[in-house]
Structure formats: structure tokens, C-alpha cells
Amino acid sequence: MRARTRSARNRAVVLAAVASLGAGLLAGCADDGGDDNGSSSSGDGAGDRTTITLGLFGTMGFKEAGLYAEYEKLNPKIKIAENVIERNENYYPPLLNHLATNSGLQDVQAVEVANIAEIVDTQASKLTDLSKAPGVEESTWLDWKWKQATTDDGQTIGLGTDVGPMAICYRKDLFEQAGLPTDRDEVGKLWAGSWEKFVDVGRDYQKKAPAGTTFMDSPGGLLNAVLGSESEKFYDSSGEVIYKTNPAIKAGFDLTAKAAAEGLLGKQTQFQPAWDTTIANSKFAAISCPPWMLGTIKGKSKPESSGKWDVAVPPKAGNWGGTFLTVPKSGKHVAEATKLITWLTAPEQQAKLFSVQGNFPSTPAAYTLPEVTGAKNEMTGDAPIGTIFGEAAKAIPVQVIGPKDQIIMQGLSDNGVILVTKGKSAKEAWETATKTIDNNLEK
């Protein structure tokens, strides 16, 4: 991705990322490859069916949850084809180029929440205003989710799929061996209201930790959780970059660096093979856990870990994950594509998606549906995950999001706090991170 100066916009929105609960799936990864250069077509050899193409990244779960098949059954003249790129960092730059040239676009294009501000700021004119689409009502979505994809003049260019309300997933067996409580309510009370308390619990854990284990999985995991719970982060409400001057960012960085220096955190970068191995071998006791993380845990764990996890409320509510579906105006089947995504993002379909894939709904009406209230996960046994994540979603703070949030977050994590596990001081790590980020923002 390439940095770009953001135009000033007085618009408060909240951070969110997407992934799935399917076995063997990593956040941001997909089962199948492909590219986003395909085009819509009619006449696929099955009569006069109209093919609607979707450009997606990762495993968004629509196919896996059977939603395409269900929609095609309801609409016999429609065929759905998805073109998937494995990771958003490989999907988004080409999408920007296609939007800039207004060519090579699918009928539907997904946009990750960390990129939605840039799309709203610079590419809204290329996308359909969905606020006027039949069956679309603003009140269907969480207020902050709707605002993320809305321009200053009231155009809404994306319908929200999921959100990522954070919890803390923890290993009951490892907590017990370290002398900590295992009941989720008692665990939540240990760190209620403060990430500093959370790190203190990590210190208590490490005193009696089972050999070879750390309290938490990684520096990036902790930093993402801490910063994701702040109401103001990398940008202010006028659109100015403030990550270096915002005291909350430096405090969160220093807290994470201190935890890393004390050996409370694993030395891996999340979603890399070495990190996968720490899950498989039960090498950490806790992890920042939006709903989709349960799918990653399930996919990377050995069978004997089933039922040994539980879910507790985090020190402060936050969000990690979420995506939007947009309809380019240049698409061949704008009306049909708009109808499709309106259906895919309705509460009933979002609830089904959660029950199968773990993508948590961005539509509050879904929170009372049985697919959510009765949701269970084999890794967490009888934990009422739908209720836990539903309450967390309602408590998420409204947050300013900027066009380069993803670049800044990755810089603070992968070029910053991770260095402390390799012998660098917190000061050196901060200097390296900010230099890397600023170089990217200037491009």
C-alpha cells in the first residue's frame, strides 16, 4: 500500500477486520486463490442466468455458509461467482488502481475497514450510493458502522458485513496451573477497566507459568487490543495524523514494550508460521480475541485443546475487524449486485454467517436471533459466545479512523514492539517504528 495525505473530514468512525471461524483458516487468508480482474457476464451456459461477480479478500464466508446457494435458489436467474485474493495487502492496491481508472472492477468489491476512510475520501464518486437502495435502512446497522462508509454529503458507499468486538480468550488449564481463577466472570474482574491490570495479571501468571509458556501470544496482539479500545487513535477528527503526539498511543506502545521485555509475551508475529506453532503447542495462555480469532485458534490447535479455552470480557471494549461490500457504478449489473449485497448483509444472513463462520454481525437485530444467542464453539465449550460478543459490540467506543490506519498499526507492531523481543529497547523500537511509518506516509 502507498500512503496518501488525507483530506480533513470531521467524521467519527470505529476500527474493525475480517476473518472467519472456519477450521484451518487464518485471519485474512482464503482457501482458494484468484484475482479481482474478472468481469461480470451473462449467459454462462445455463440459459439466461446473470452472473454477478464479487471481488473479495480472505475467506469472508458467504460461500462456506451456503449463502450463495441459498440466494441462487431464491433467484434462479442469478449465478454468483467470487474472485478471491488471499490477503488484503495484495487485494487493496489493485482495487485502488481499478477504482482510479474505473476499469477492471467486479460487480461487488469488498473493502476492509482499515481502508474504508480512504475509499470514502477519494473514490466515492465511483461507487453506488447504497443509502437509496431498496430495502436498505440506516437503522439496520450499528450507528458507527454505517458512518464508516458514509461521505460528508450523506452518500453511503458500503454496507457493513461484520464487526470485531474484542474479548480475551484464555486457556483454563494453563490459568489453573499458574494459580489463577478459571471462571470467566472472575477472570474478567482481575483486569477490569485497565490494561495495566491486564499486564499485572500476566506478571502473576508468569510467576508460576507452566514451563515454556508465556501469558500472551505476541506483542502485536496486545498492542492491537490496547489501541483498539481508545476513542482517538492515529488521526484526530479533522483528519490530521496524530499517532506520534497522541499520549494514548505512546502509553500503549510502552506498556506493550514493557510486557515484552519482561517475557510476558511470545516473540512471534501474528499470523506467521511460527505463531501458528505456538497455538498448536499451547505455548501461551491468553490472546486478544475478536470472534473470528476463535476460528484461527480452532484451525491451528490440536484436538486435545478442544474445550480448554474460555472467553472473558476485556479490560476495555474495543474492536478489531470488519468489512464492507460496495457496488462500483461501472459494473455490468449494478441493480442486481445491489440487491445481492442488501440480502447478504441483512440481519438474518449475518446471523447465519456467524453461526457457521464466526463473523460477528454488524446489525444489532441479529444479536437476538437463535443463531447468535445459541452460538457455541468447540474450543470454548459451553461459553455463550454470541451473548459475550454481542454485549462487547454494544460497548465499542466511537473512534476516528484514517486512510492509513493499517500502515500505522502494522508499523507500530511489525516494525516496533516486536523488536523488543529481539533485544531492542522500547526507545529504539519506537524510533524504528515511527521512522518506517513516516517514510510510508510520505510516499
Coordinates of C-alpha atoms in Angstrom, one line a residue:
M1 CA 0.0 0.0 0.0
R2 CA 1.0 3.6 -0.6
A3 CA 0.4 6.4 1.8
R4 CA -1.6 9.4 0.8
T5 CA -2.4 12.7 2.5
R6 CA -5.9 12.6 3.9
S7 CA -8.3 15.4 3.3
A8 CA -9.7 16.9 6.5
R9 CA -13.0 15.4 7.4
N10 CA -15.0 15.8 10.6
R11 CA -16.2 12.2 10.8
A12 CA -16.0 9.8 13.7
V13 CA -15.9 6.2 13.0
V14 CA -14.6 3.0 14.6
L15 CA -12.0 0.4 13.7
A16 CA -12.9 -3.0 12.8
A17 CA -11.0 -6.6 10.3
V18 CA -12.3 -9.6 8.9
A19 CA -11.8 -13.2 9.2
S20 CA -13.6 -16.4 9.9
L21 CA -14.4 -19.2 12.4
G22 CA -13.9 -21.9 9.8
A23 CA -11.5 -24.7 10.8
G24 CA -8.0 -24.2 9.5
L25 CA -8.5 -20.6 8.5
L26 CA -6.2 -17.8 9.4
A27 CA -7.5 -14.2 9.7
G28 CA -7.2 -12.6 6.3
C29 CA -6.5 -15.9 4.5
A30 CA -8.5 -17.8 2.0
D31 CA -9.0 -21.4 0.9
D32 CA -8.8 -20.5 -2.8
G33 CA -6.8 -18.0 -4.8
G34 CA -7.8 -15.9 -7.7
D35 CA -7.7 -12.3 -8.7
D36 CA -10.0 -9.4 -8.9
N37 CA -9.6 -8.8 -12.6
G38 CA -12.6 -10.9 -13.7
S39 CA -15.7 -9.3 -15.2
S40 CA -19.4 -9.9 -14.9
S41 CA -21.1 -11.8 -17.6
S42 CA -24.5 -13.0 -18.8
G43 CA -25.1 -16.3 -20.4
D44 CA -22.9 -18.9 -18.6
G45 CA -24.2 -21.9 -20.5
A46 CA -27.1 -22.3 -18.1
G47 CA -29.8 -20.4 -20.0
D48 CA -30.2 -16.7 -19.4
R49 CA -28.7 -16.6 -15.9
T50 CA -26.9 -13.4 -15.0
T51 CA -23.5 -13.8 -13.3
I52 CA -22.7 -11.4 -10.5
T53 CA -19.0 -11.3 -9.6
L54 CA -17.6 -10.4 -6.2
G55 CA -14.1 -9.3 -5.6
L56 CA -13.1 -10.4 -2.1
F57 CA -10.1 -10.9 0.1
G58 CA -9.6 -13.7 2.6
T59 CA -12.4 -16.0 3.5
M60 CA -15.5 -13.9 4.0
G61 CA -17.5 -17.0 4.4
F62 CA -20.5 -16.3 2.2
K63 CA -19.9 -19.5 0.1
E64 CA -18.9 -21.5 3.1
A65 CA -22.1 -20.6 4.9
G66 CA -24.2 -21.6 1.9
L67 CA -25.5 -18.1 1.3
Y68 CA -24.7 -18.1 -2.4
A69 CA -26.5 -21.3 -2.9
E70 CA -29.5 -20.0 -0.9
Y71 CA -29.6 -16.8 -2.9
E72 CA -29.4 -18.6 -6.2
K73 CA -32.3 -20.8 -5.2
L74 CA -34.4 -17.8 -4.3
N75 CA -33.3 -16.1 -7.6
P76 CA -33.0 -18.8 -10.2
K77 CA -31.8 -16.4 -12.9
I78 CA -28.8 -15.3 -10.8
K79 CA -25.4 -17.0 -10.6
I80 CA -22.8 -15.8 -8.2
A81 CA -19.0 -16.1 -8.7
E82 CA -16.4 -14.8 -6.3
N83 CA -12.9 -13.9 -7.1
V84 CA -10.7 -14.1 -4.1
I85 CA -7.2 -12.7 -3.3
E86 CA -5.7 -14.4 -0.3
R87 CA -4.6 -11.3 1.7
N88 CA -5.9 -7.7 1.9
E89 CA -2.4 -6.3 1.4
N90 CA -2.4 -7.9 -2.0
Y91 CA -6.0 -7.1 -2.8
Y92 CA -6.3 -3.5 -1.9
P93 CA -3.6 -1.8 -4.0
P94 CA -5.0 -3.3 -7.2
L95 CA -8.5 -2.3 -6.1
L96 CA -7.3 1.3 -5.7
N97 CA -5.9 1.2 -9.2
H98 CA -9.1 -0.2 -10.7
L99 CA -11.1 2.5 -9.0
A100 CA -8.8 5.2 -10.1
T101 CA -9.1 4.1 -13.8
N102 CA -12.7 3.0 -13.4
S103 CA -11.9 -0.3 -15.1
G104 CA -11.4 -4.0 -14.2
L105 CA -13.9 -3.8 -11.4
Q106 CA -16.2 -6.6 -10.2
D107 CA -19.9 -6.1 -9.7
V108 CA -19.2 -6.1 -6.0
Q109 CA -16.0 -5.1 -4.3
A110 CA -15.2 -5.7 -0.6
V111 CA -13.3 -3.0 1.4
E112 CA -11.6 -3.7 4.7
V113 CA -12.4 -1.3 7.5
A114 CA -8.8 0.0 7.7
N115 CA -9.2 1.1 4.1
I116 CA -12.8 2.4 4.1
A117 CA -11.9 6.0 5.0
E118 CA -9.5 6.3 2.0
I119 CA -12.2 4.9 -0.3
V120 CA -14.8 7.3 1.1
D121 CA -12.5 10.2 0.8
T122 CA -11.1 9.6 -2.7
Q123 CA -13.3 7.1 -4.6
A124 CA -16.9 7.6 -3.5
S125 CA -17.9 9.0 -6.9
K126 CA -17.1 5.6 -8.5
L127 CA -19.4 3.7 -6.1
T128 CA -23.1 3.4 -5.9
D129 CA -24.9 5.3 -3.1
L130 CA -26.5 2.4 -1.2
S131 CA -28.4 4.6 1.2
K132 CA -31.0 4.9 -1.6
A133 CA -31.2 1.2 -2.4
P134 CA -34.5 -0.6 -2.0
G135 CA -34.6 -2.4 1.4
V136 CA -31.7 -0.5 2.9
E137 CA -32.4 1.3 6.2
E138 CA -29.6 3.0 8.1
S139 CA -31.1 1.9 11.4
T140 CA -30.3 -1.7 10.5
W141 CA -26.6 -1.3 11.2
L142 CA -24.7 -0.2 14.3
D143 CA -24.6 3.6 14.0
W144 CA -20.8 3.8 14.0
K145 CA -20.6 1.0 11.4
W146 CA -22.9 2.9 9.0
K147 CA -21.0 6.1 9.4
Q148 CA -17.7 4.5 8.5
A149 CA -18.9 4.2 4.9
T150 CA -20.8 7.5 4.6
T151 CA -19.4 10.6 3.0
D152 CA -19.8 14.1 4.4
D153 CA -22.6 14.8 2.0
G154 CA -24.6 11.7 3.1
Q155 CA -23.7 9.1 0.4
T156 CA -23.2 5.6 1.9
I157 CA -21.0 3.6 -0.4
G158 CA -20.7 0.3 1.5
L159 CA -22.9 -2.0 3.5
G160 CA -21.2 -3.4 6.6
T161 CA -20.8 -7.2 6.9
D162 CA -19.2 -7.9 10.2
V163 CA -17.5 -6.2 13.2
G164 CA -14.8 -7.5 15.6
P165 CA -15.8 -6.9 19.2
M166 CA -12.8 -7.9 21.3
A167 CA -12.7 -10.3 24.2
I168 CA -9.9 -12.2 25.9
C169 CA -9.7 -15.9 25.1
Y170 CA -7.7 -17.8 27.6
R171 CA -6.7 -21.4 28.4
K172 CA -8.4 -22.6 31.6
D173 CA -5.9 -25.3 32.1
L174 CA -2.9 -23.0 31.9
F175 CA -4.5 -20.4 34.2
E176 CA -5.3 -23.1 36.8
Q177 CA -1.7 -24.4 36.7
A178 CA -0.5 -20.8 37.3
G179 CA -2.7 -20.4 40.3
L180 CA -5.2 -18.0 38.6
P181 CA -9.0 -18.3 38.6
T182 CA -10.6 -20.0 35.6
D183 CA -14.3 -18.8 35.9
R184 CA -14.8 -16.3 33.1
D185 CA -16.5 -13.8 35.4
E186 CA -13.7 -14.0 38.0
V187 CA -11.1 -13.7 35.3
G188 CA -12.7 -10.6 33.9
K189 CA -12.7 -9.0 37.3
L190 CA -8.9 -9.4 37.5
W191 CA -8.2 -6.8 34.9
A192 CA -11.5 -4.9 34.7
G193 CA -11.1 -1.3 33.5
S194 CA -7.3 -1.2 32.9
W195 CA -4.8 -2.7 30.5
E196 CA -2.2 -2.1 33.2
K197 CA -4.1 -4.5 35.4
F198 CA -4.1 -7.0 32.5
V199 CA -0.3 -6.8 32.3
D200 CA -0.2 -7.3 36.1
V201 CA -2.2 -10.5 35.7
G202 CA 0.4 -11.5 33.2
R203 CA 3.1 -11.0 35.7
D204 CA 1.2 -13.1 38.2
Y205 CA 0.8 -15.8 35.6
Q206 CA 4.5 -15.8 34.7
K207 CA 5.5 -16.4 38.3
K208 CA 4.0 -19.9 38.2
A209 CA 3.7 -20.4 34.5
P210 CA 3.8 -23.9 33.0
A211 CA 7.3 -24.4 31.5
G212 CA 7.8 -22.8 28.1
T213 CA 4.6 -20.8 28.1
T214 CA 4.0 -17.0 28.1
F215 CA 1.0 -15.1 29.3
M216 CA 0.1 -13.8 25.9
D217 CA 0.8 -14.8 22.3
S218 CA 2.6 -11.7 20.9
P219 CA 3.4 -8.0 21.2
G220 CA 1.2 -7.2 18.2
G221 CA -1.8 -8.9 19.7
L222 CA -1.5 -6.9 22.9
L223 CA -0.9 -3.6 21.1
N224 CA -3.8 -4.1 18.8
A225 CA -6.1 -4.7 21.7
V226 CA -4.9 -1.7 23.8
L227 CA -5.1 0.7 20.9
G228 CA -8.3 -0.7 19.6
S229 CA -10.0 0.4 22.8
E230 CA -9.1 4.0 22.5
S231 CA -11.6 6.6 21.3
E232 CA -8.9 8.6 19.5
K233 CA -6.0 6.8 17.9
F234 CA -3.9 7.6 14.8
Y235 CA -6.0 10.5 13.4
D236 CA -8.0 13.3 15.0
S237 CA -11.5 14.4 13.9
S238 CA -10.1 16.9 11.5
G239 CA -8.1 14.3 9.6
E240 CA -4.7 15.1 11.0
V241 CA -2.2 12.3 11.7
I242 CA -1.6 12.4 15.5
Y243 CA -0.2 9.0 16.2
K244 CA 3.2 10.4 17.5
T245 CA 1.6 13.1 19.6
N246 CA -1.4 11.2 21.0
P247 CA -0.3 10.2 24.5
A248 CA -2.6 7.1 24.4
I249 CA -0.6 5.6 21.5
K250 CA 2.8 6.1 23.2
A251 CA 1.4 4.8 26.5
G252 CA 0.0 1.7 24.8
F253 CA 3.3 1.2 23.0
D254 CA 5.4 1.5 26.1
L255 CA 3.1 -0.8 28.1
T256 CA 3.4 -3.5 25.4
A257 CA 7.1 -3.0 25.1
K258 CA 7.5 -3.4 28.9
A259 CA 5.4 -6.6 28.8
A260 CA 7.6 -7.9 26.0
A261 CA 10.8 -7.0 27.8
E262 CA 9.6 -8.8 30.9
G263 CA 8.9 -12.0 28.9
L264 CA 5.1 -11.9 29.3
L265 CA 4.6 -12.1 25.5
G266 CA 5.6 -14.6 22.9
K267 CA 8.3 -13.5 20.4
Q268 CA 6.3 -14.2 17.2
T269 CA 4.5 -12.0 14.7
Q270 CA 0.8 -12.9 14.5
F271 CA -0.4 -15.0 11.5
Q272 CA 3.0 -16.2 10.6
P273 CA 4.0 -19.9 10.7
A274 CA 6.0 -19.6 13.9
W275 CA 2.9 -18.1 15.6
D276 CA 0.7 -20.9 14.3
T277 CA 3.1 -23.3 16.0
T278 CA 2.6 -21.6 19.4
I279 CA -1.1 -22.2 19.1
A280 CA -0.7 -25.8 18.2
N281 CA 1.7 -26.5 21.0
S282 CA -0.2 -24.5 23.7
K283 CA 2.6 -22.0 24.3
F284 CA 0.5 -19.1 25.6
A285 CA -2.4 -18.7 28.0
A286 CA -4.3 -15.6 26.6
I287 CA -5.0 -13.8 23.3
S288 CA -6.9 -10.7 22.2
C289 CA -9.9 -12.4 20.7
P290 CA -12.5 -10.9 18.3
P291 CA -15.0 -13.6 17.3
W292 CA -13.0 -14.5 14.1
M293 CA -10.0 -15.4 16.3
L294 CA -11.8 -18.4 17.5
G295 CA -11.6 -19.8 14.0
T296 CA -7.9 -19.3 13.9
I297 CA -7.5 -21.0 17.3
K298 CA -9.6 -23.9 16.2
G299 CA -7.8 -24.2 12.9
K300 CA -4.3 -24.2 14.4
S301 CA -5.0 -26.2 17.6
K302 CA -4.5 -29.9 18.2
P303 CA -7.7 -31.9 19.0
E304 CA -6.7 -32.2 22.7
S305 CA -7.2 -28.4 23.1
S306 CA -10.9 -28.6 22.4
G307 CA -12.9 -27.3 25.3
K308 CA -9.9 -26.0 27.2
W309 CA -10.5 -22.3 26.1
D310 CA -12.9 -19.8 27.6
V311 CA -13.8 -16.2 26.8
A312 CA -13.7 -13.3 29.3
V313 CA -14.6 -9.6 28.9
P314 CA -11.5 -7.4 28.1
P315 CA -10.2 -4.6 30.3
K316 CA -11.8 -2.1 27.9
A317 CA -14.2 -2.6 25.0
G318 CA -12.6 -2.4 21.6
N319 CA -12.9 -3.6 18.0
W320 CA -10.7 -5.5 15.6
G321 CA -12.1 -6.4 12.2
G322 CA -14.9 -5.7 9.8
T323 CA -15.6 -5.3 6.1
F324 CA -17.9 -3.6 3.7
L325 CA -19.4 -4.6 0.4
T326 CA -19.5 -1.9 -2.3
V327 CA -21.1 -1.7 -5.8
P328 CA -19.0 0.1 -8.5
K329 CA -21.1 2.2 -10.8
S330 CA -19.2 0.8 -13.8
G331 CA -20.3 -2.7 -13.0
K332 CA -22.4 -4.6 -15.7
H333 CA -25.1 -5.5 -13.2
V334 CA -25.4 -2.6 -10.7
A335 CA -29.1 -3.2 -9.8
E336 CA -28.6 -7.0 -9.4
A337 CA -25.4 -6.6 -7.4
T338 CA -27.1 -4.0 -5.1
K339 CA -30.0 -6.4 -4.4
L340 CA -27.5 -9.2 -3.7
I341 CA -25.4 -7.3 -1.1
T342 CA -28.6 -5.9 0.6
W343 CA -29.6 -9.5 1.1
L344 CA -26.2 -10.8 2.1
T345 CA -25.8 -8.1 4.8
A346 CA -29.4 -8.4 6.2
P347 CA -29.5 -9.5 9.9
E348 CA -30.8 -13.0 9.1
Q349 CA -27.9 -13.7 6.8
Q350 CA -25.4 -12.1 9.1
A351 CA -26.6 -14.4 11.9
K352 CA -26.3 -17.5 9.7
L353 CA -22.7 -16.4 8.8
F354 CA -21.8 -16.1 12.4
S355 CA -23.2 -19.5 13.3
V356 CA -21.1 -21.1 10.6
Q357 CA -18.0 -18.8 10.1
G358 CA -17.8 -16.7 13.3
N359 CA -18.1 -13.3 11.5
F360 CA -19.9 -11.2 14.1
P361 CA -22.9 -9.3 12.8
S362 CA -22.8 -5.5 12.3
T363 CA -26.7 -5.5 12.6
P364 CA -28.0 -5.4 16.2
A365 CA -31.2 -7.2 15.2
A366 CA -29.1 -10.3 14.6
Y367 CA -28.0 -10.4 18.2
T368 CA -31.3 -11.7 19.4
L369 CA -31.6 -14.4 16.7
P370 CA -31.1 -18.0 17.8
E371 CA -28.0 -18.4 15.6
V372 CA -26.3 -15.8 17.7
T373 CA -27.8 -16.3 21.2
G374 CA -27.3 -20.1 21.0
A375 CA -23.8 -20.0 19.4
K376 CA -21.2 -22.3 20.8
N377 CA -17.6 -23.1 19.7
E378 CA -15.9 -26.4 20.3
M379 CA -12.8 -24.7 21.6
T380 CA -14.7 -22.8 24.3
G381 CA -17.3 -25.5 25.2
D382 CA -20.4 -24.1 26.7
A383 CA -19.3 -20.4 26.7
P384 CA -22.2 -18.3 25.4
I385 CA -20.0 -16.6 22.8
G386 CA -22.9 -14.9 20.9
T387 CA -24.0 -13.2 24.1
I388 CA -20.5 -12.2 25.2
F389 CA -19.6 -10.7 21.8
G390 CA -23.0 -9.1 21.5
E391 CA -22.5 -7.2 24.7
A392 CA -19.0 -6.3 23.7
A393 CA -20.2 -4.9 20.3
K394 CA -22.6 -2.5 22.0
A395 CA -19.8 -1.1 24.2
I396 CA -17.3 -0.4 21.5
P397 CA -16.2 3.3 21.5
V398 CA -16.7 5.5 18.5
Q399 CA -13.3 6.1 17.0
V400 CA -11.8 8.2 14.3
I401 CA -10.4 6.1 11.5
G402 CA -8.0 7.4 8.9
P403 CA -6.9 6.2 5.4
K404 CA -3.6 4.8 6.6
D405 CA -4.6 3.2 9.9
Q406 CA -3.4 -0.1 8.6
I407 CA 0.0 1.2 7.7
I408 CA 0.4 2.9 11.1
M409 CA -0.8 -0.1 13.1
Q410 CA 1.5 -2.5 11.1
G411 CA 4.4 -0.2 11.6
L412 CA 3.9 0.1 15.4
S413 CA 3.6 -3.7 15.6
D414 CA 5.8 -5.4 13.0
N415 CA 8.5 -2.7 12.9
G416 CA 8.1 -1.6 16.5
V417 CA 7.1 -3.6 19.6
I418 CA 8.3 -6.9 18.1
L419 CA 11.8 -5.6 18.2
V420 CA 11.8 -5.6 22.0
T421 CA 11.6 -9.4 21.9
K422 CA 14.9 -9.2 19.8
G423 CA 16.8 -7.2 22.3
K424 CA 16.0 -3.6 21.3
S425 CA 14.9 -1.1 23.9
A426 CA 11.4 0.5 23.9
K427 CA 13.0 3.7 22.8
E428 CA 14.8 2.1 19.9
A429 CA 11.7 0.2 18.9
W430 CA 9.6 3.4 18.9
E431 CA 12.2 5.3 16.8
T432 CA 12.4 2.5 14.3
A433 CA 8.6 2.2 14.1
T434 CA 7.9 5.9 13.6
K435 CA 10.7 6.3 11.0
T436 CA 9.2 3.4 9.0
I437 CA 5.7 4.7 9.3
D438 CA 6.6 8.3 8.3
N439 CA 8.6 7.1 5.3
N440 CA 5.5 5.2 4.1
L441 CA 3.1 8.1 4.8
E442 CA 5.3 10.4 2.7
K443 CA 5.1 8.1 -0.4

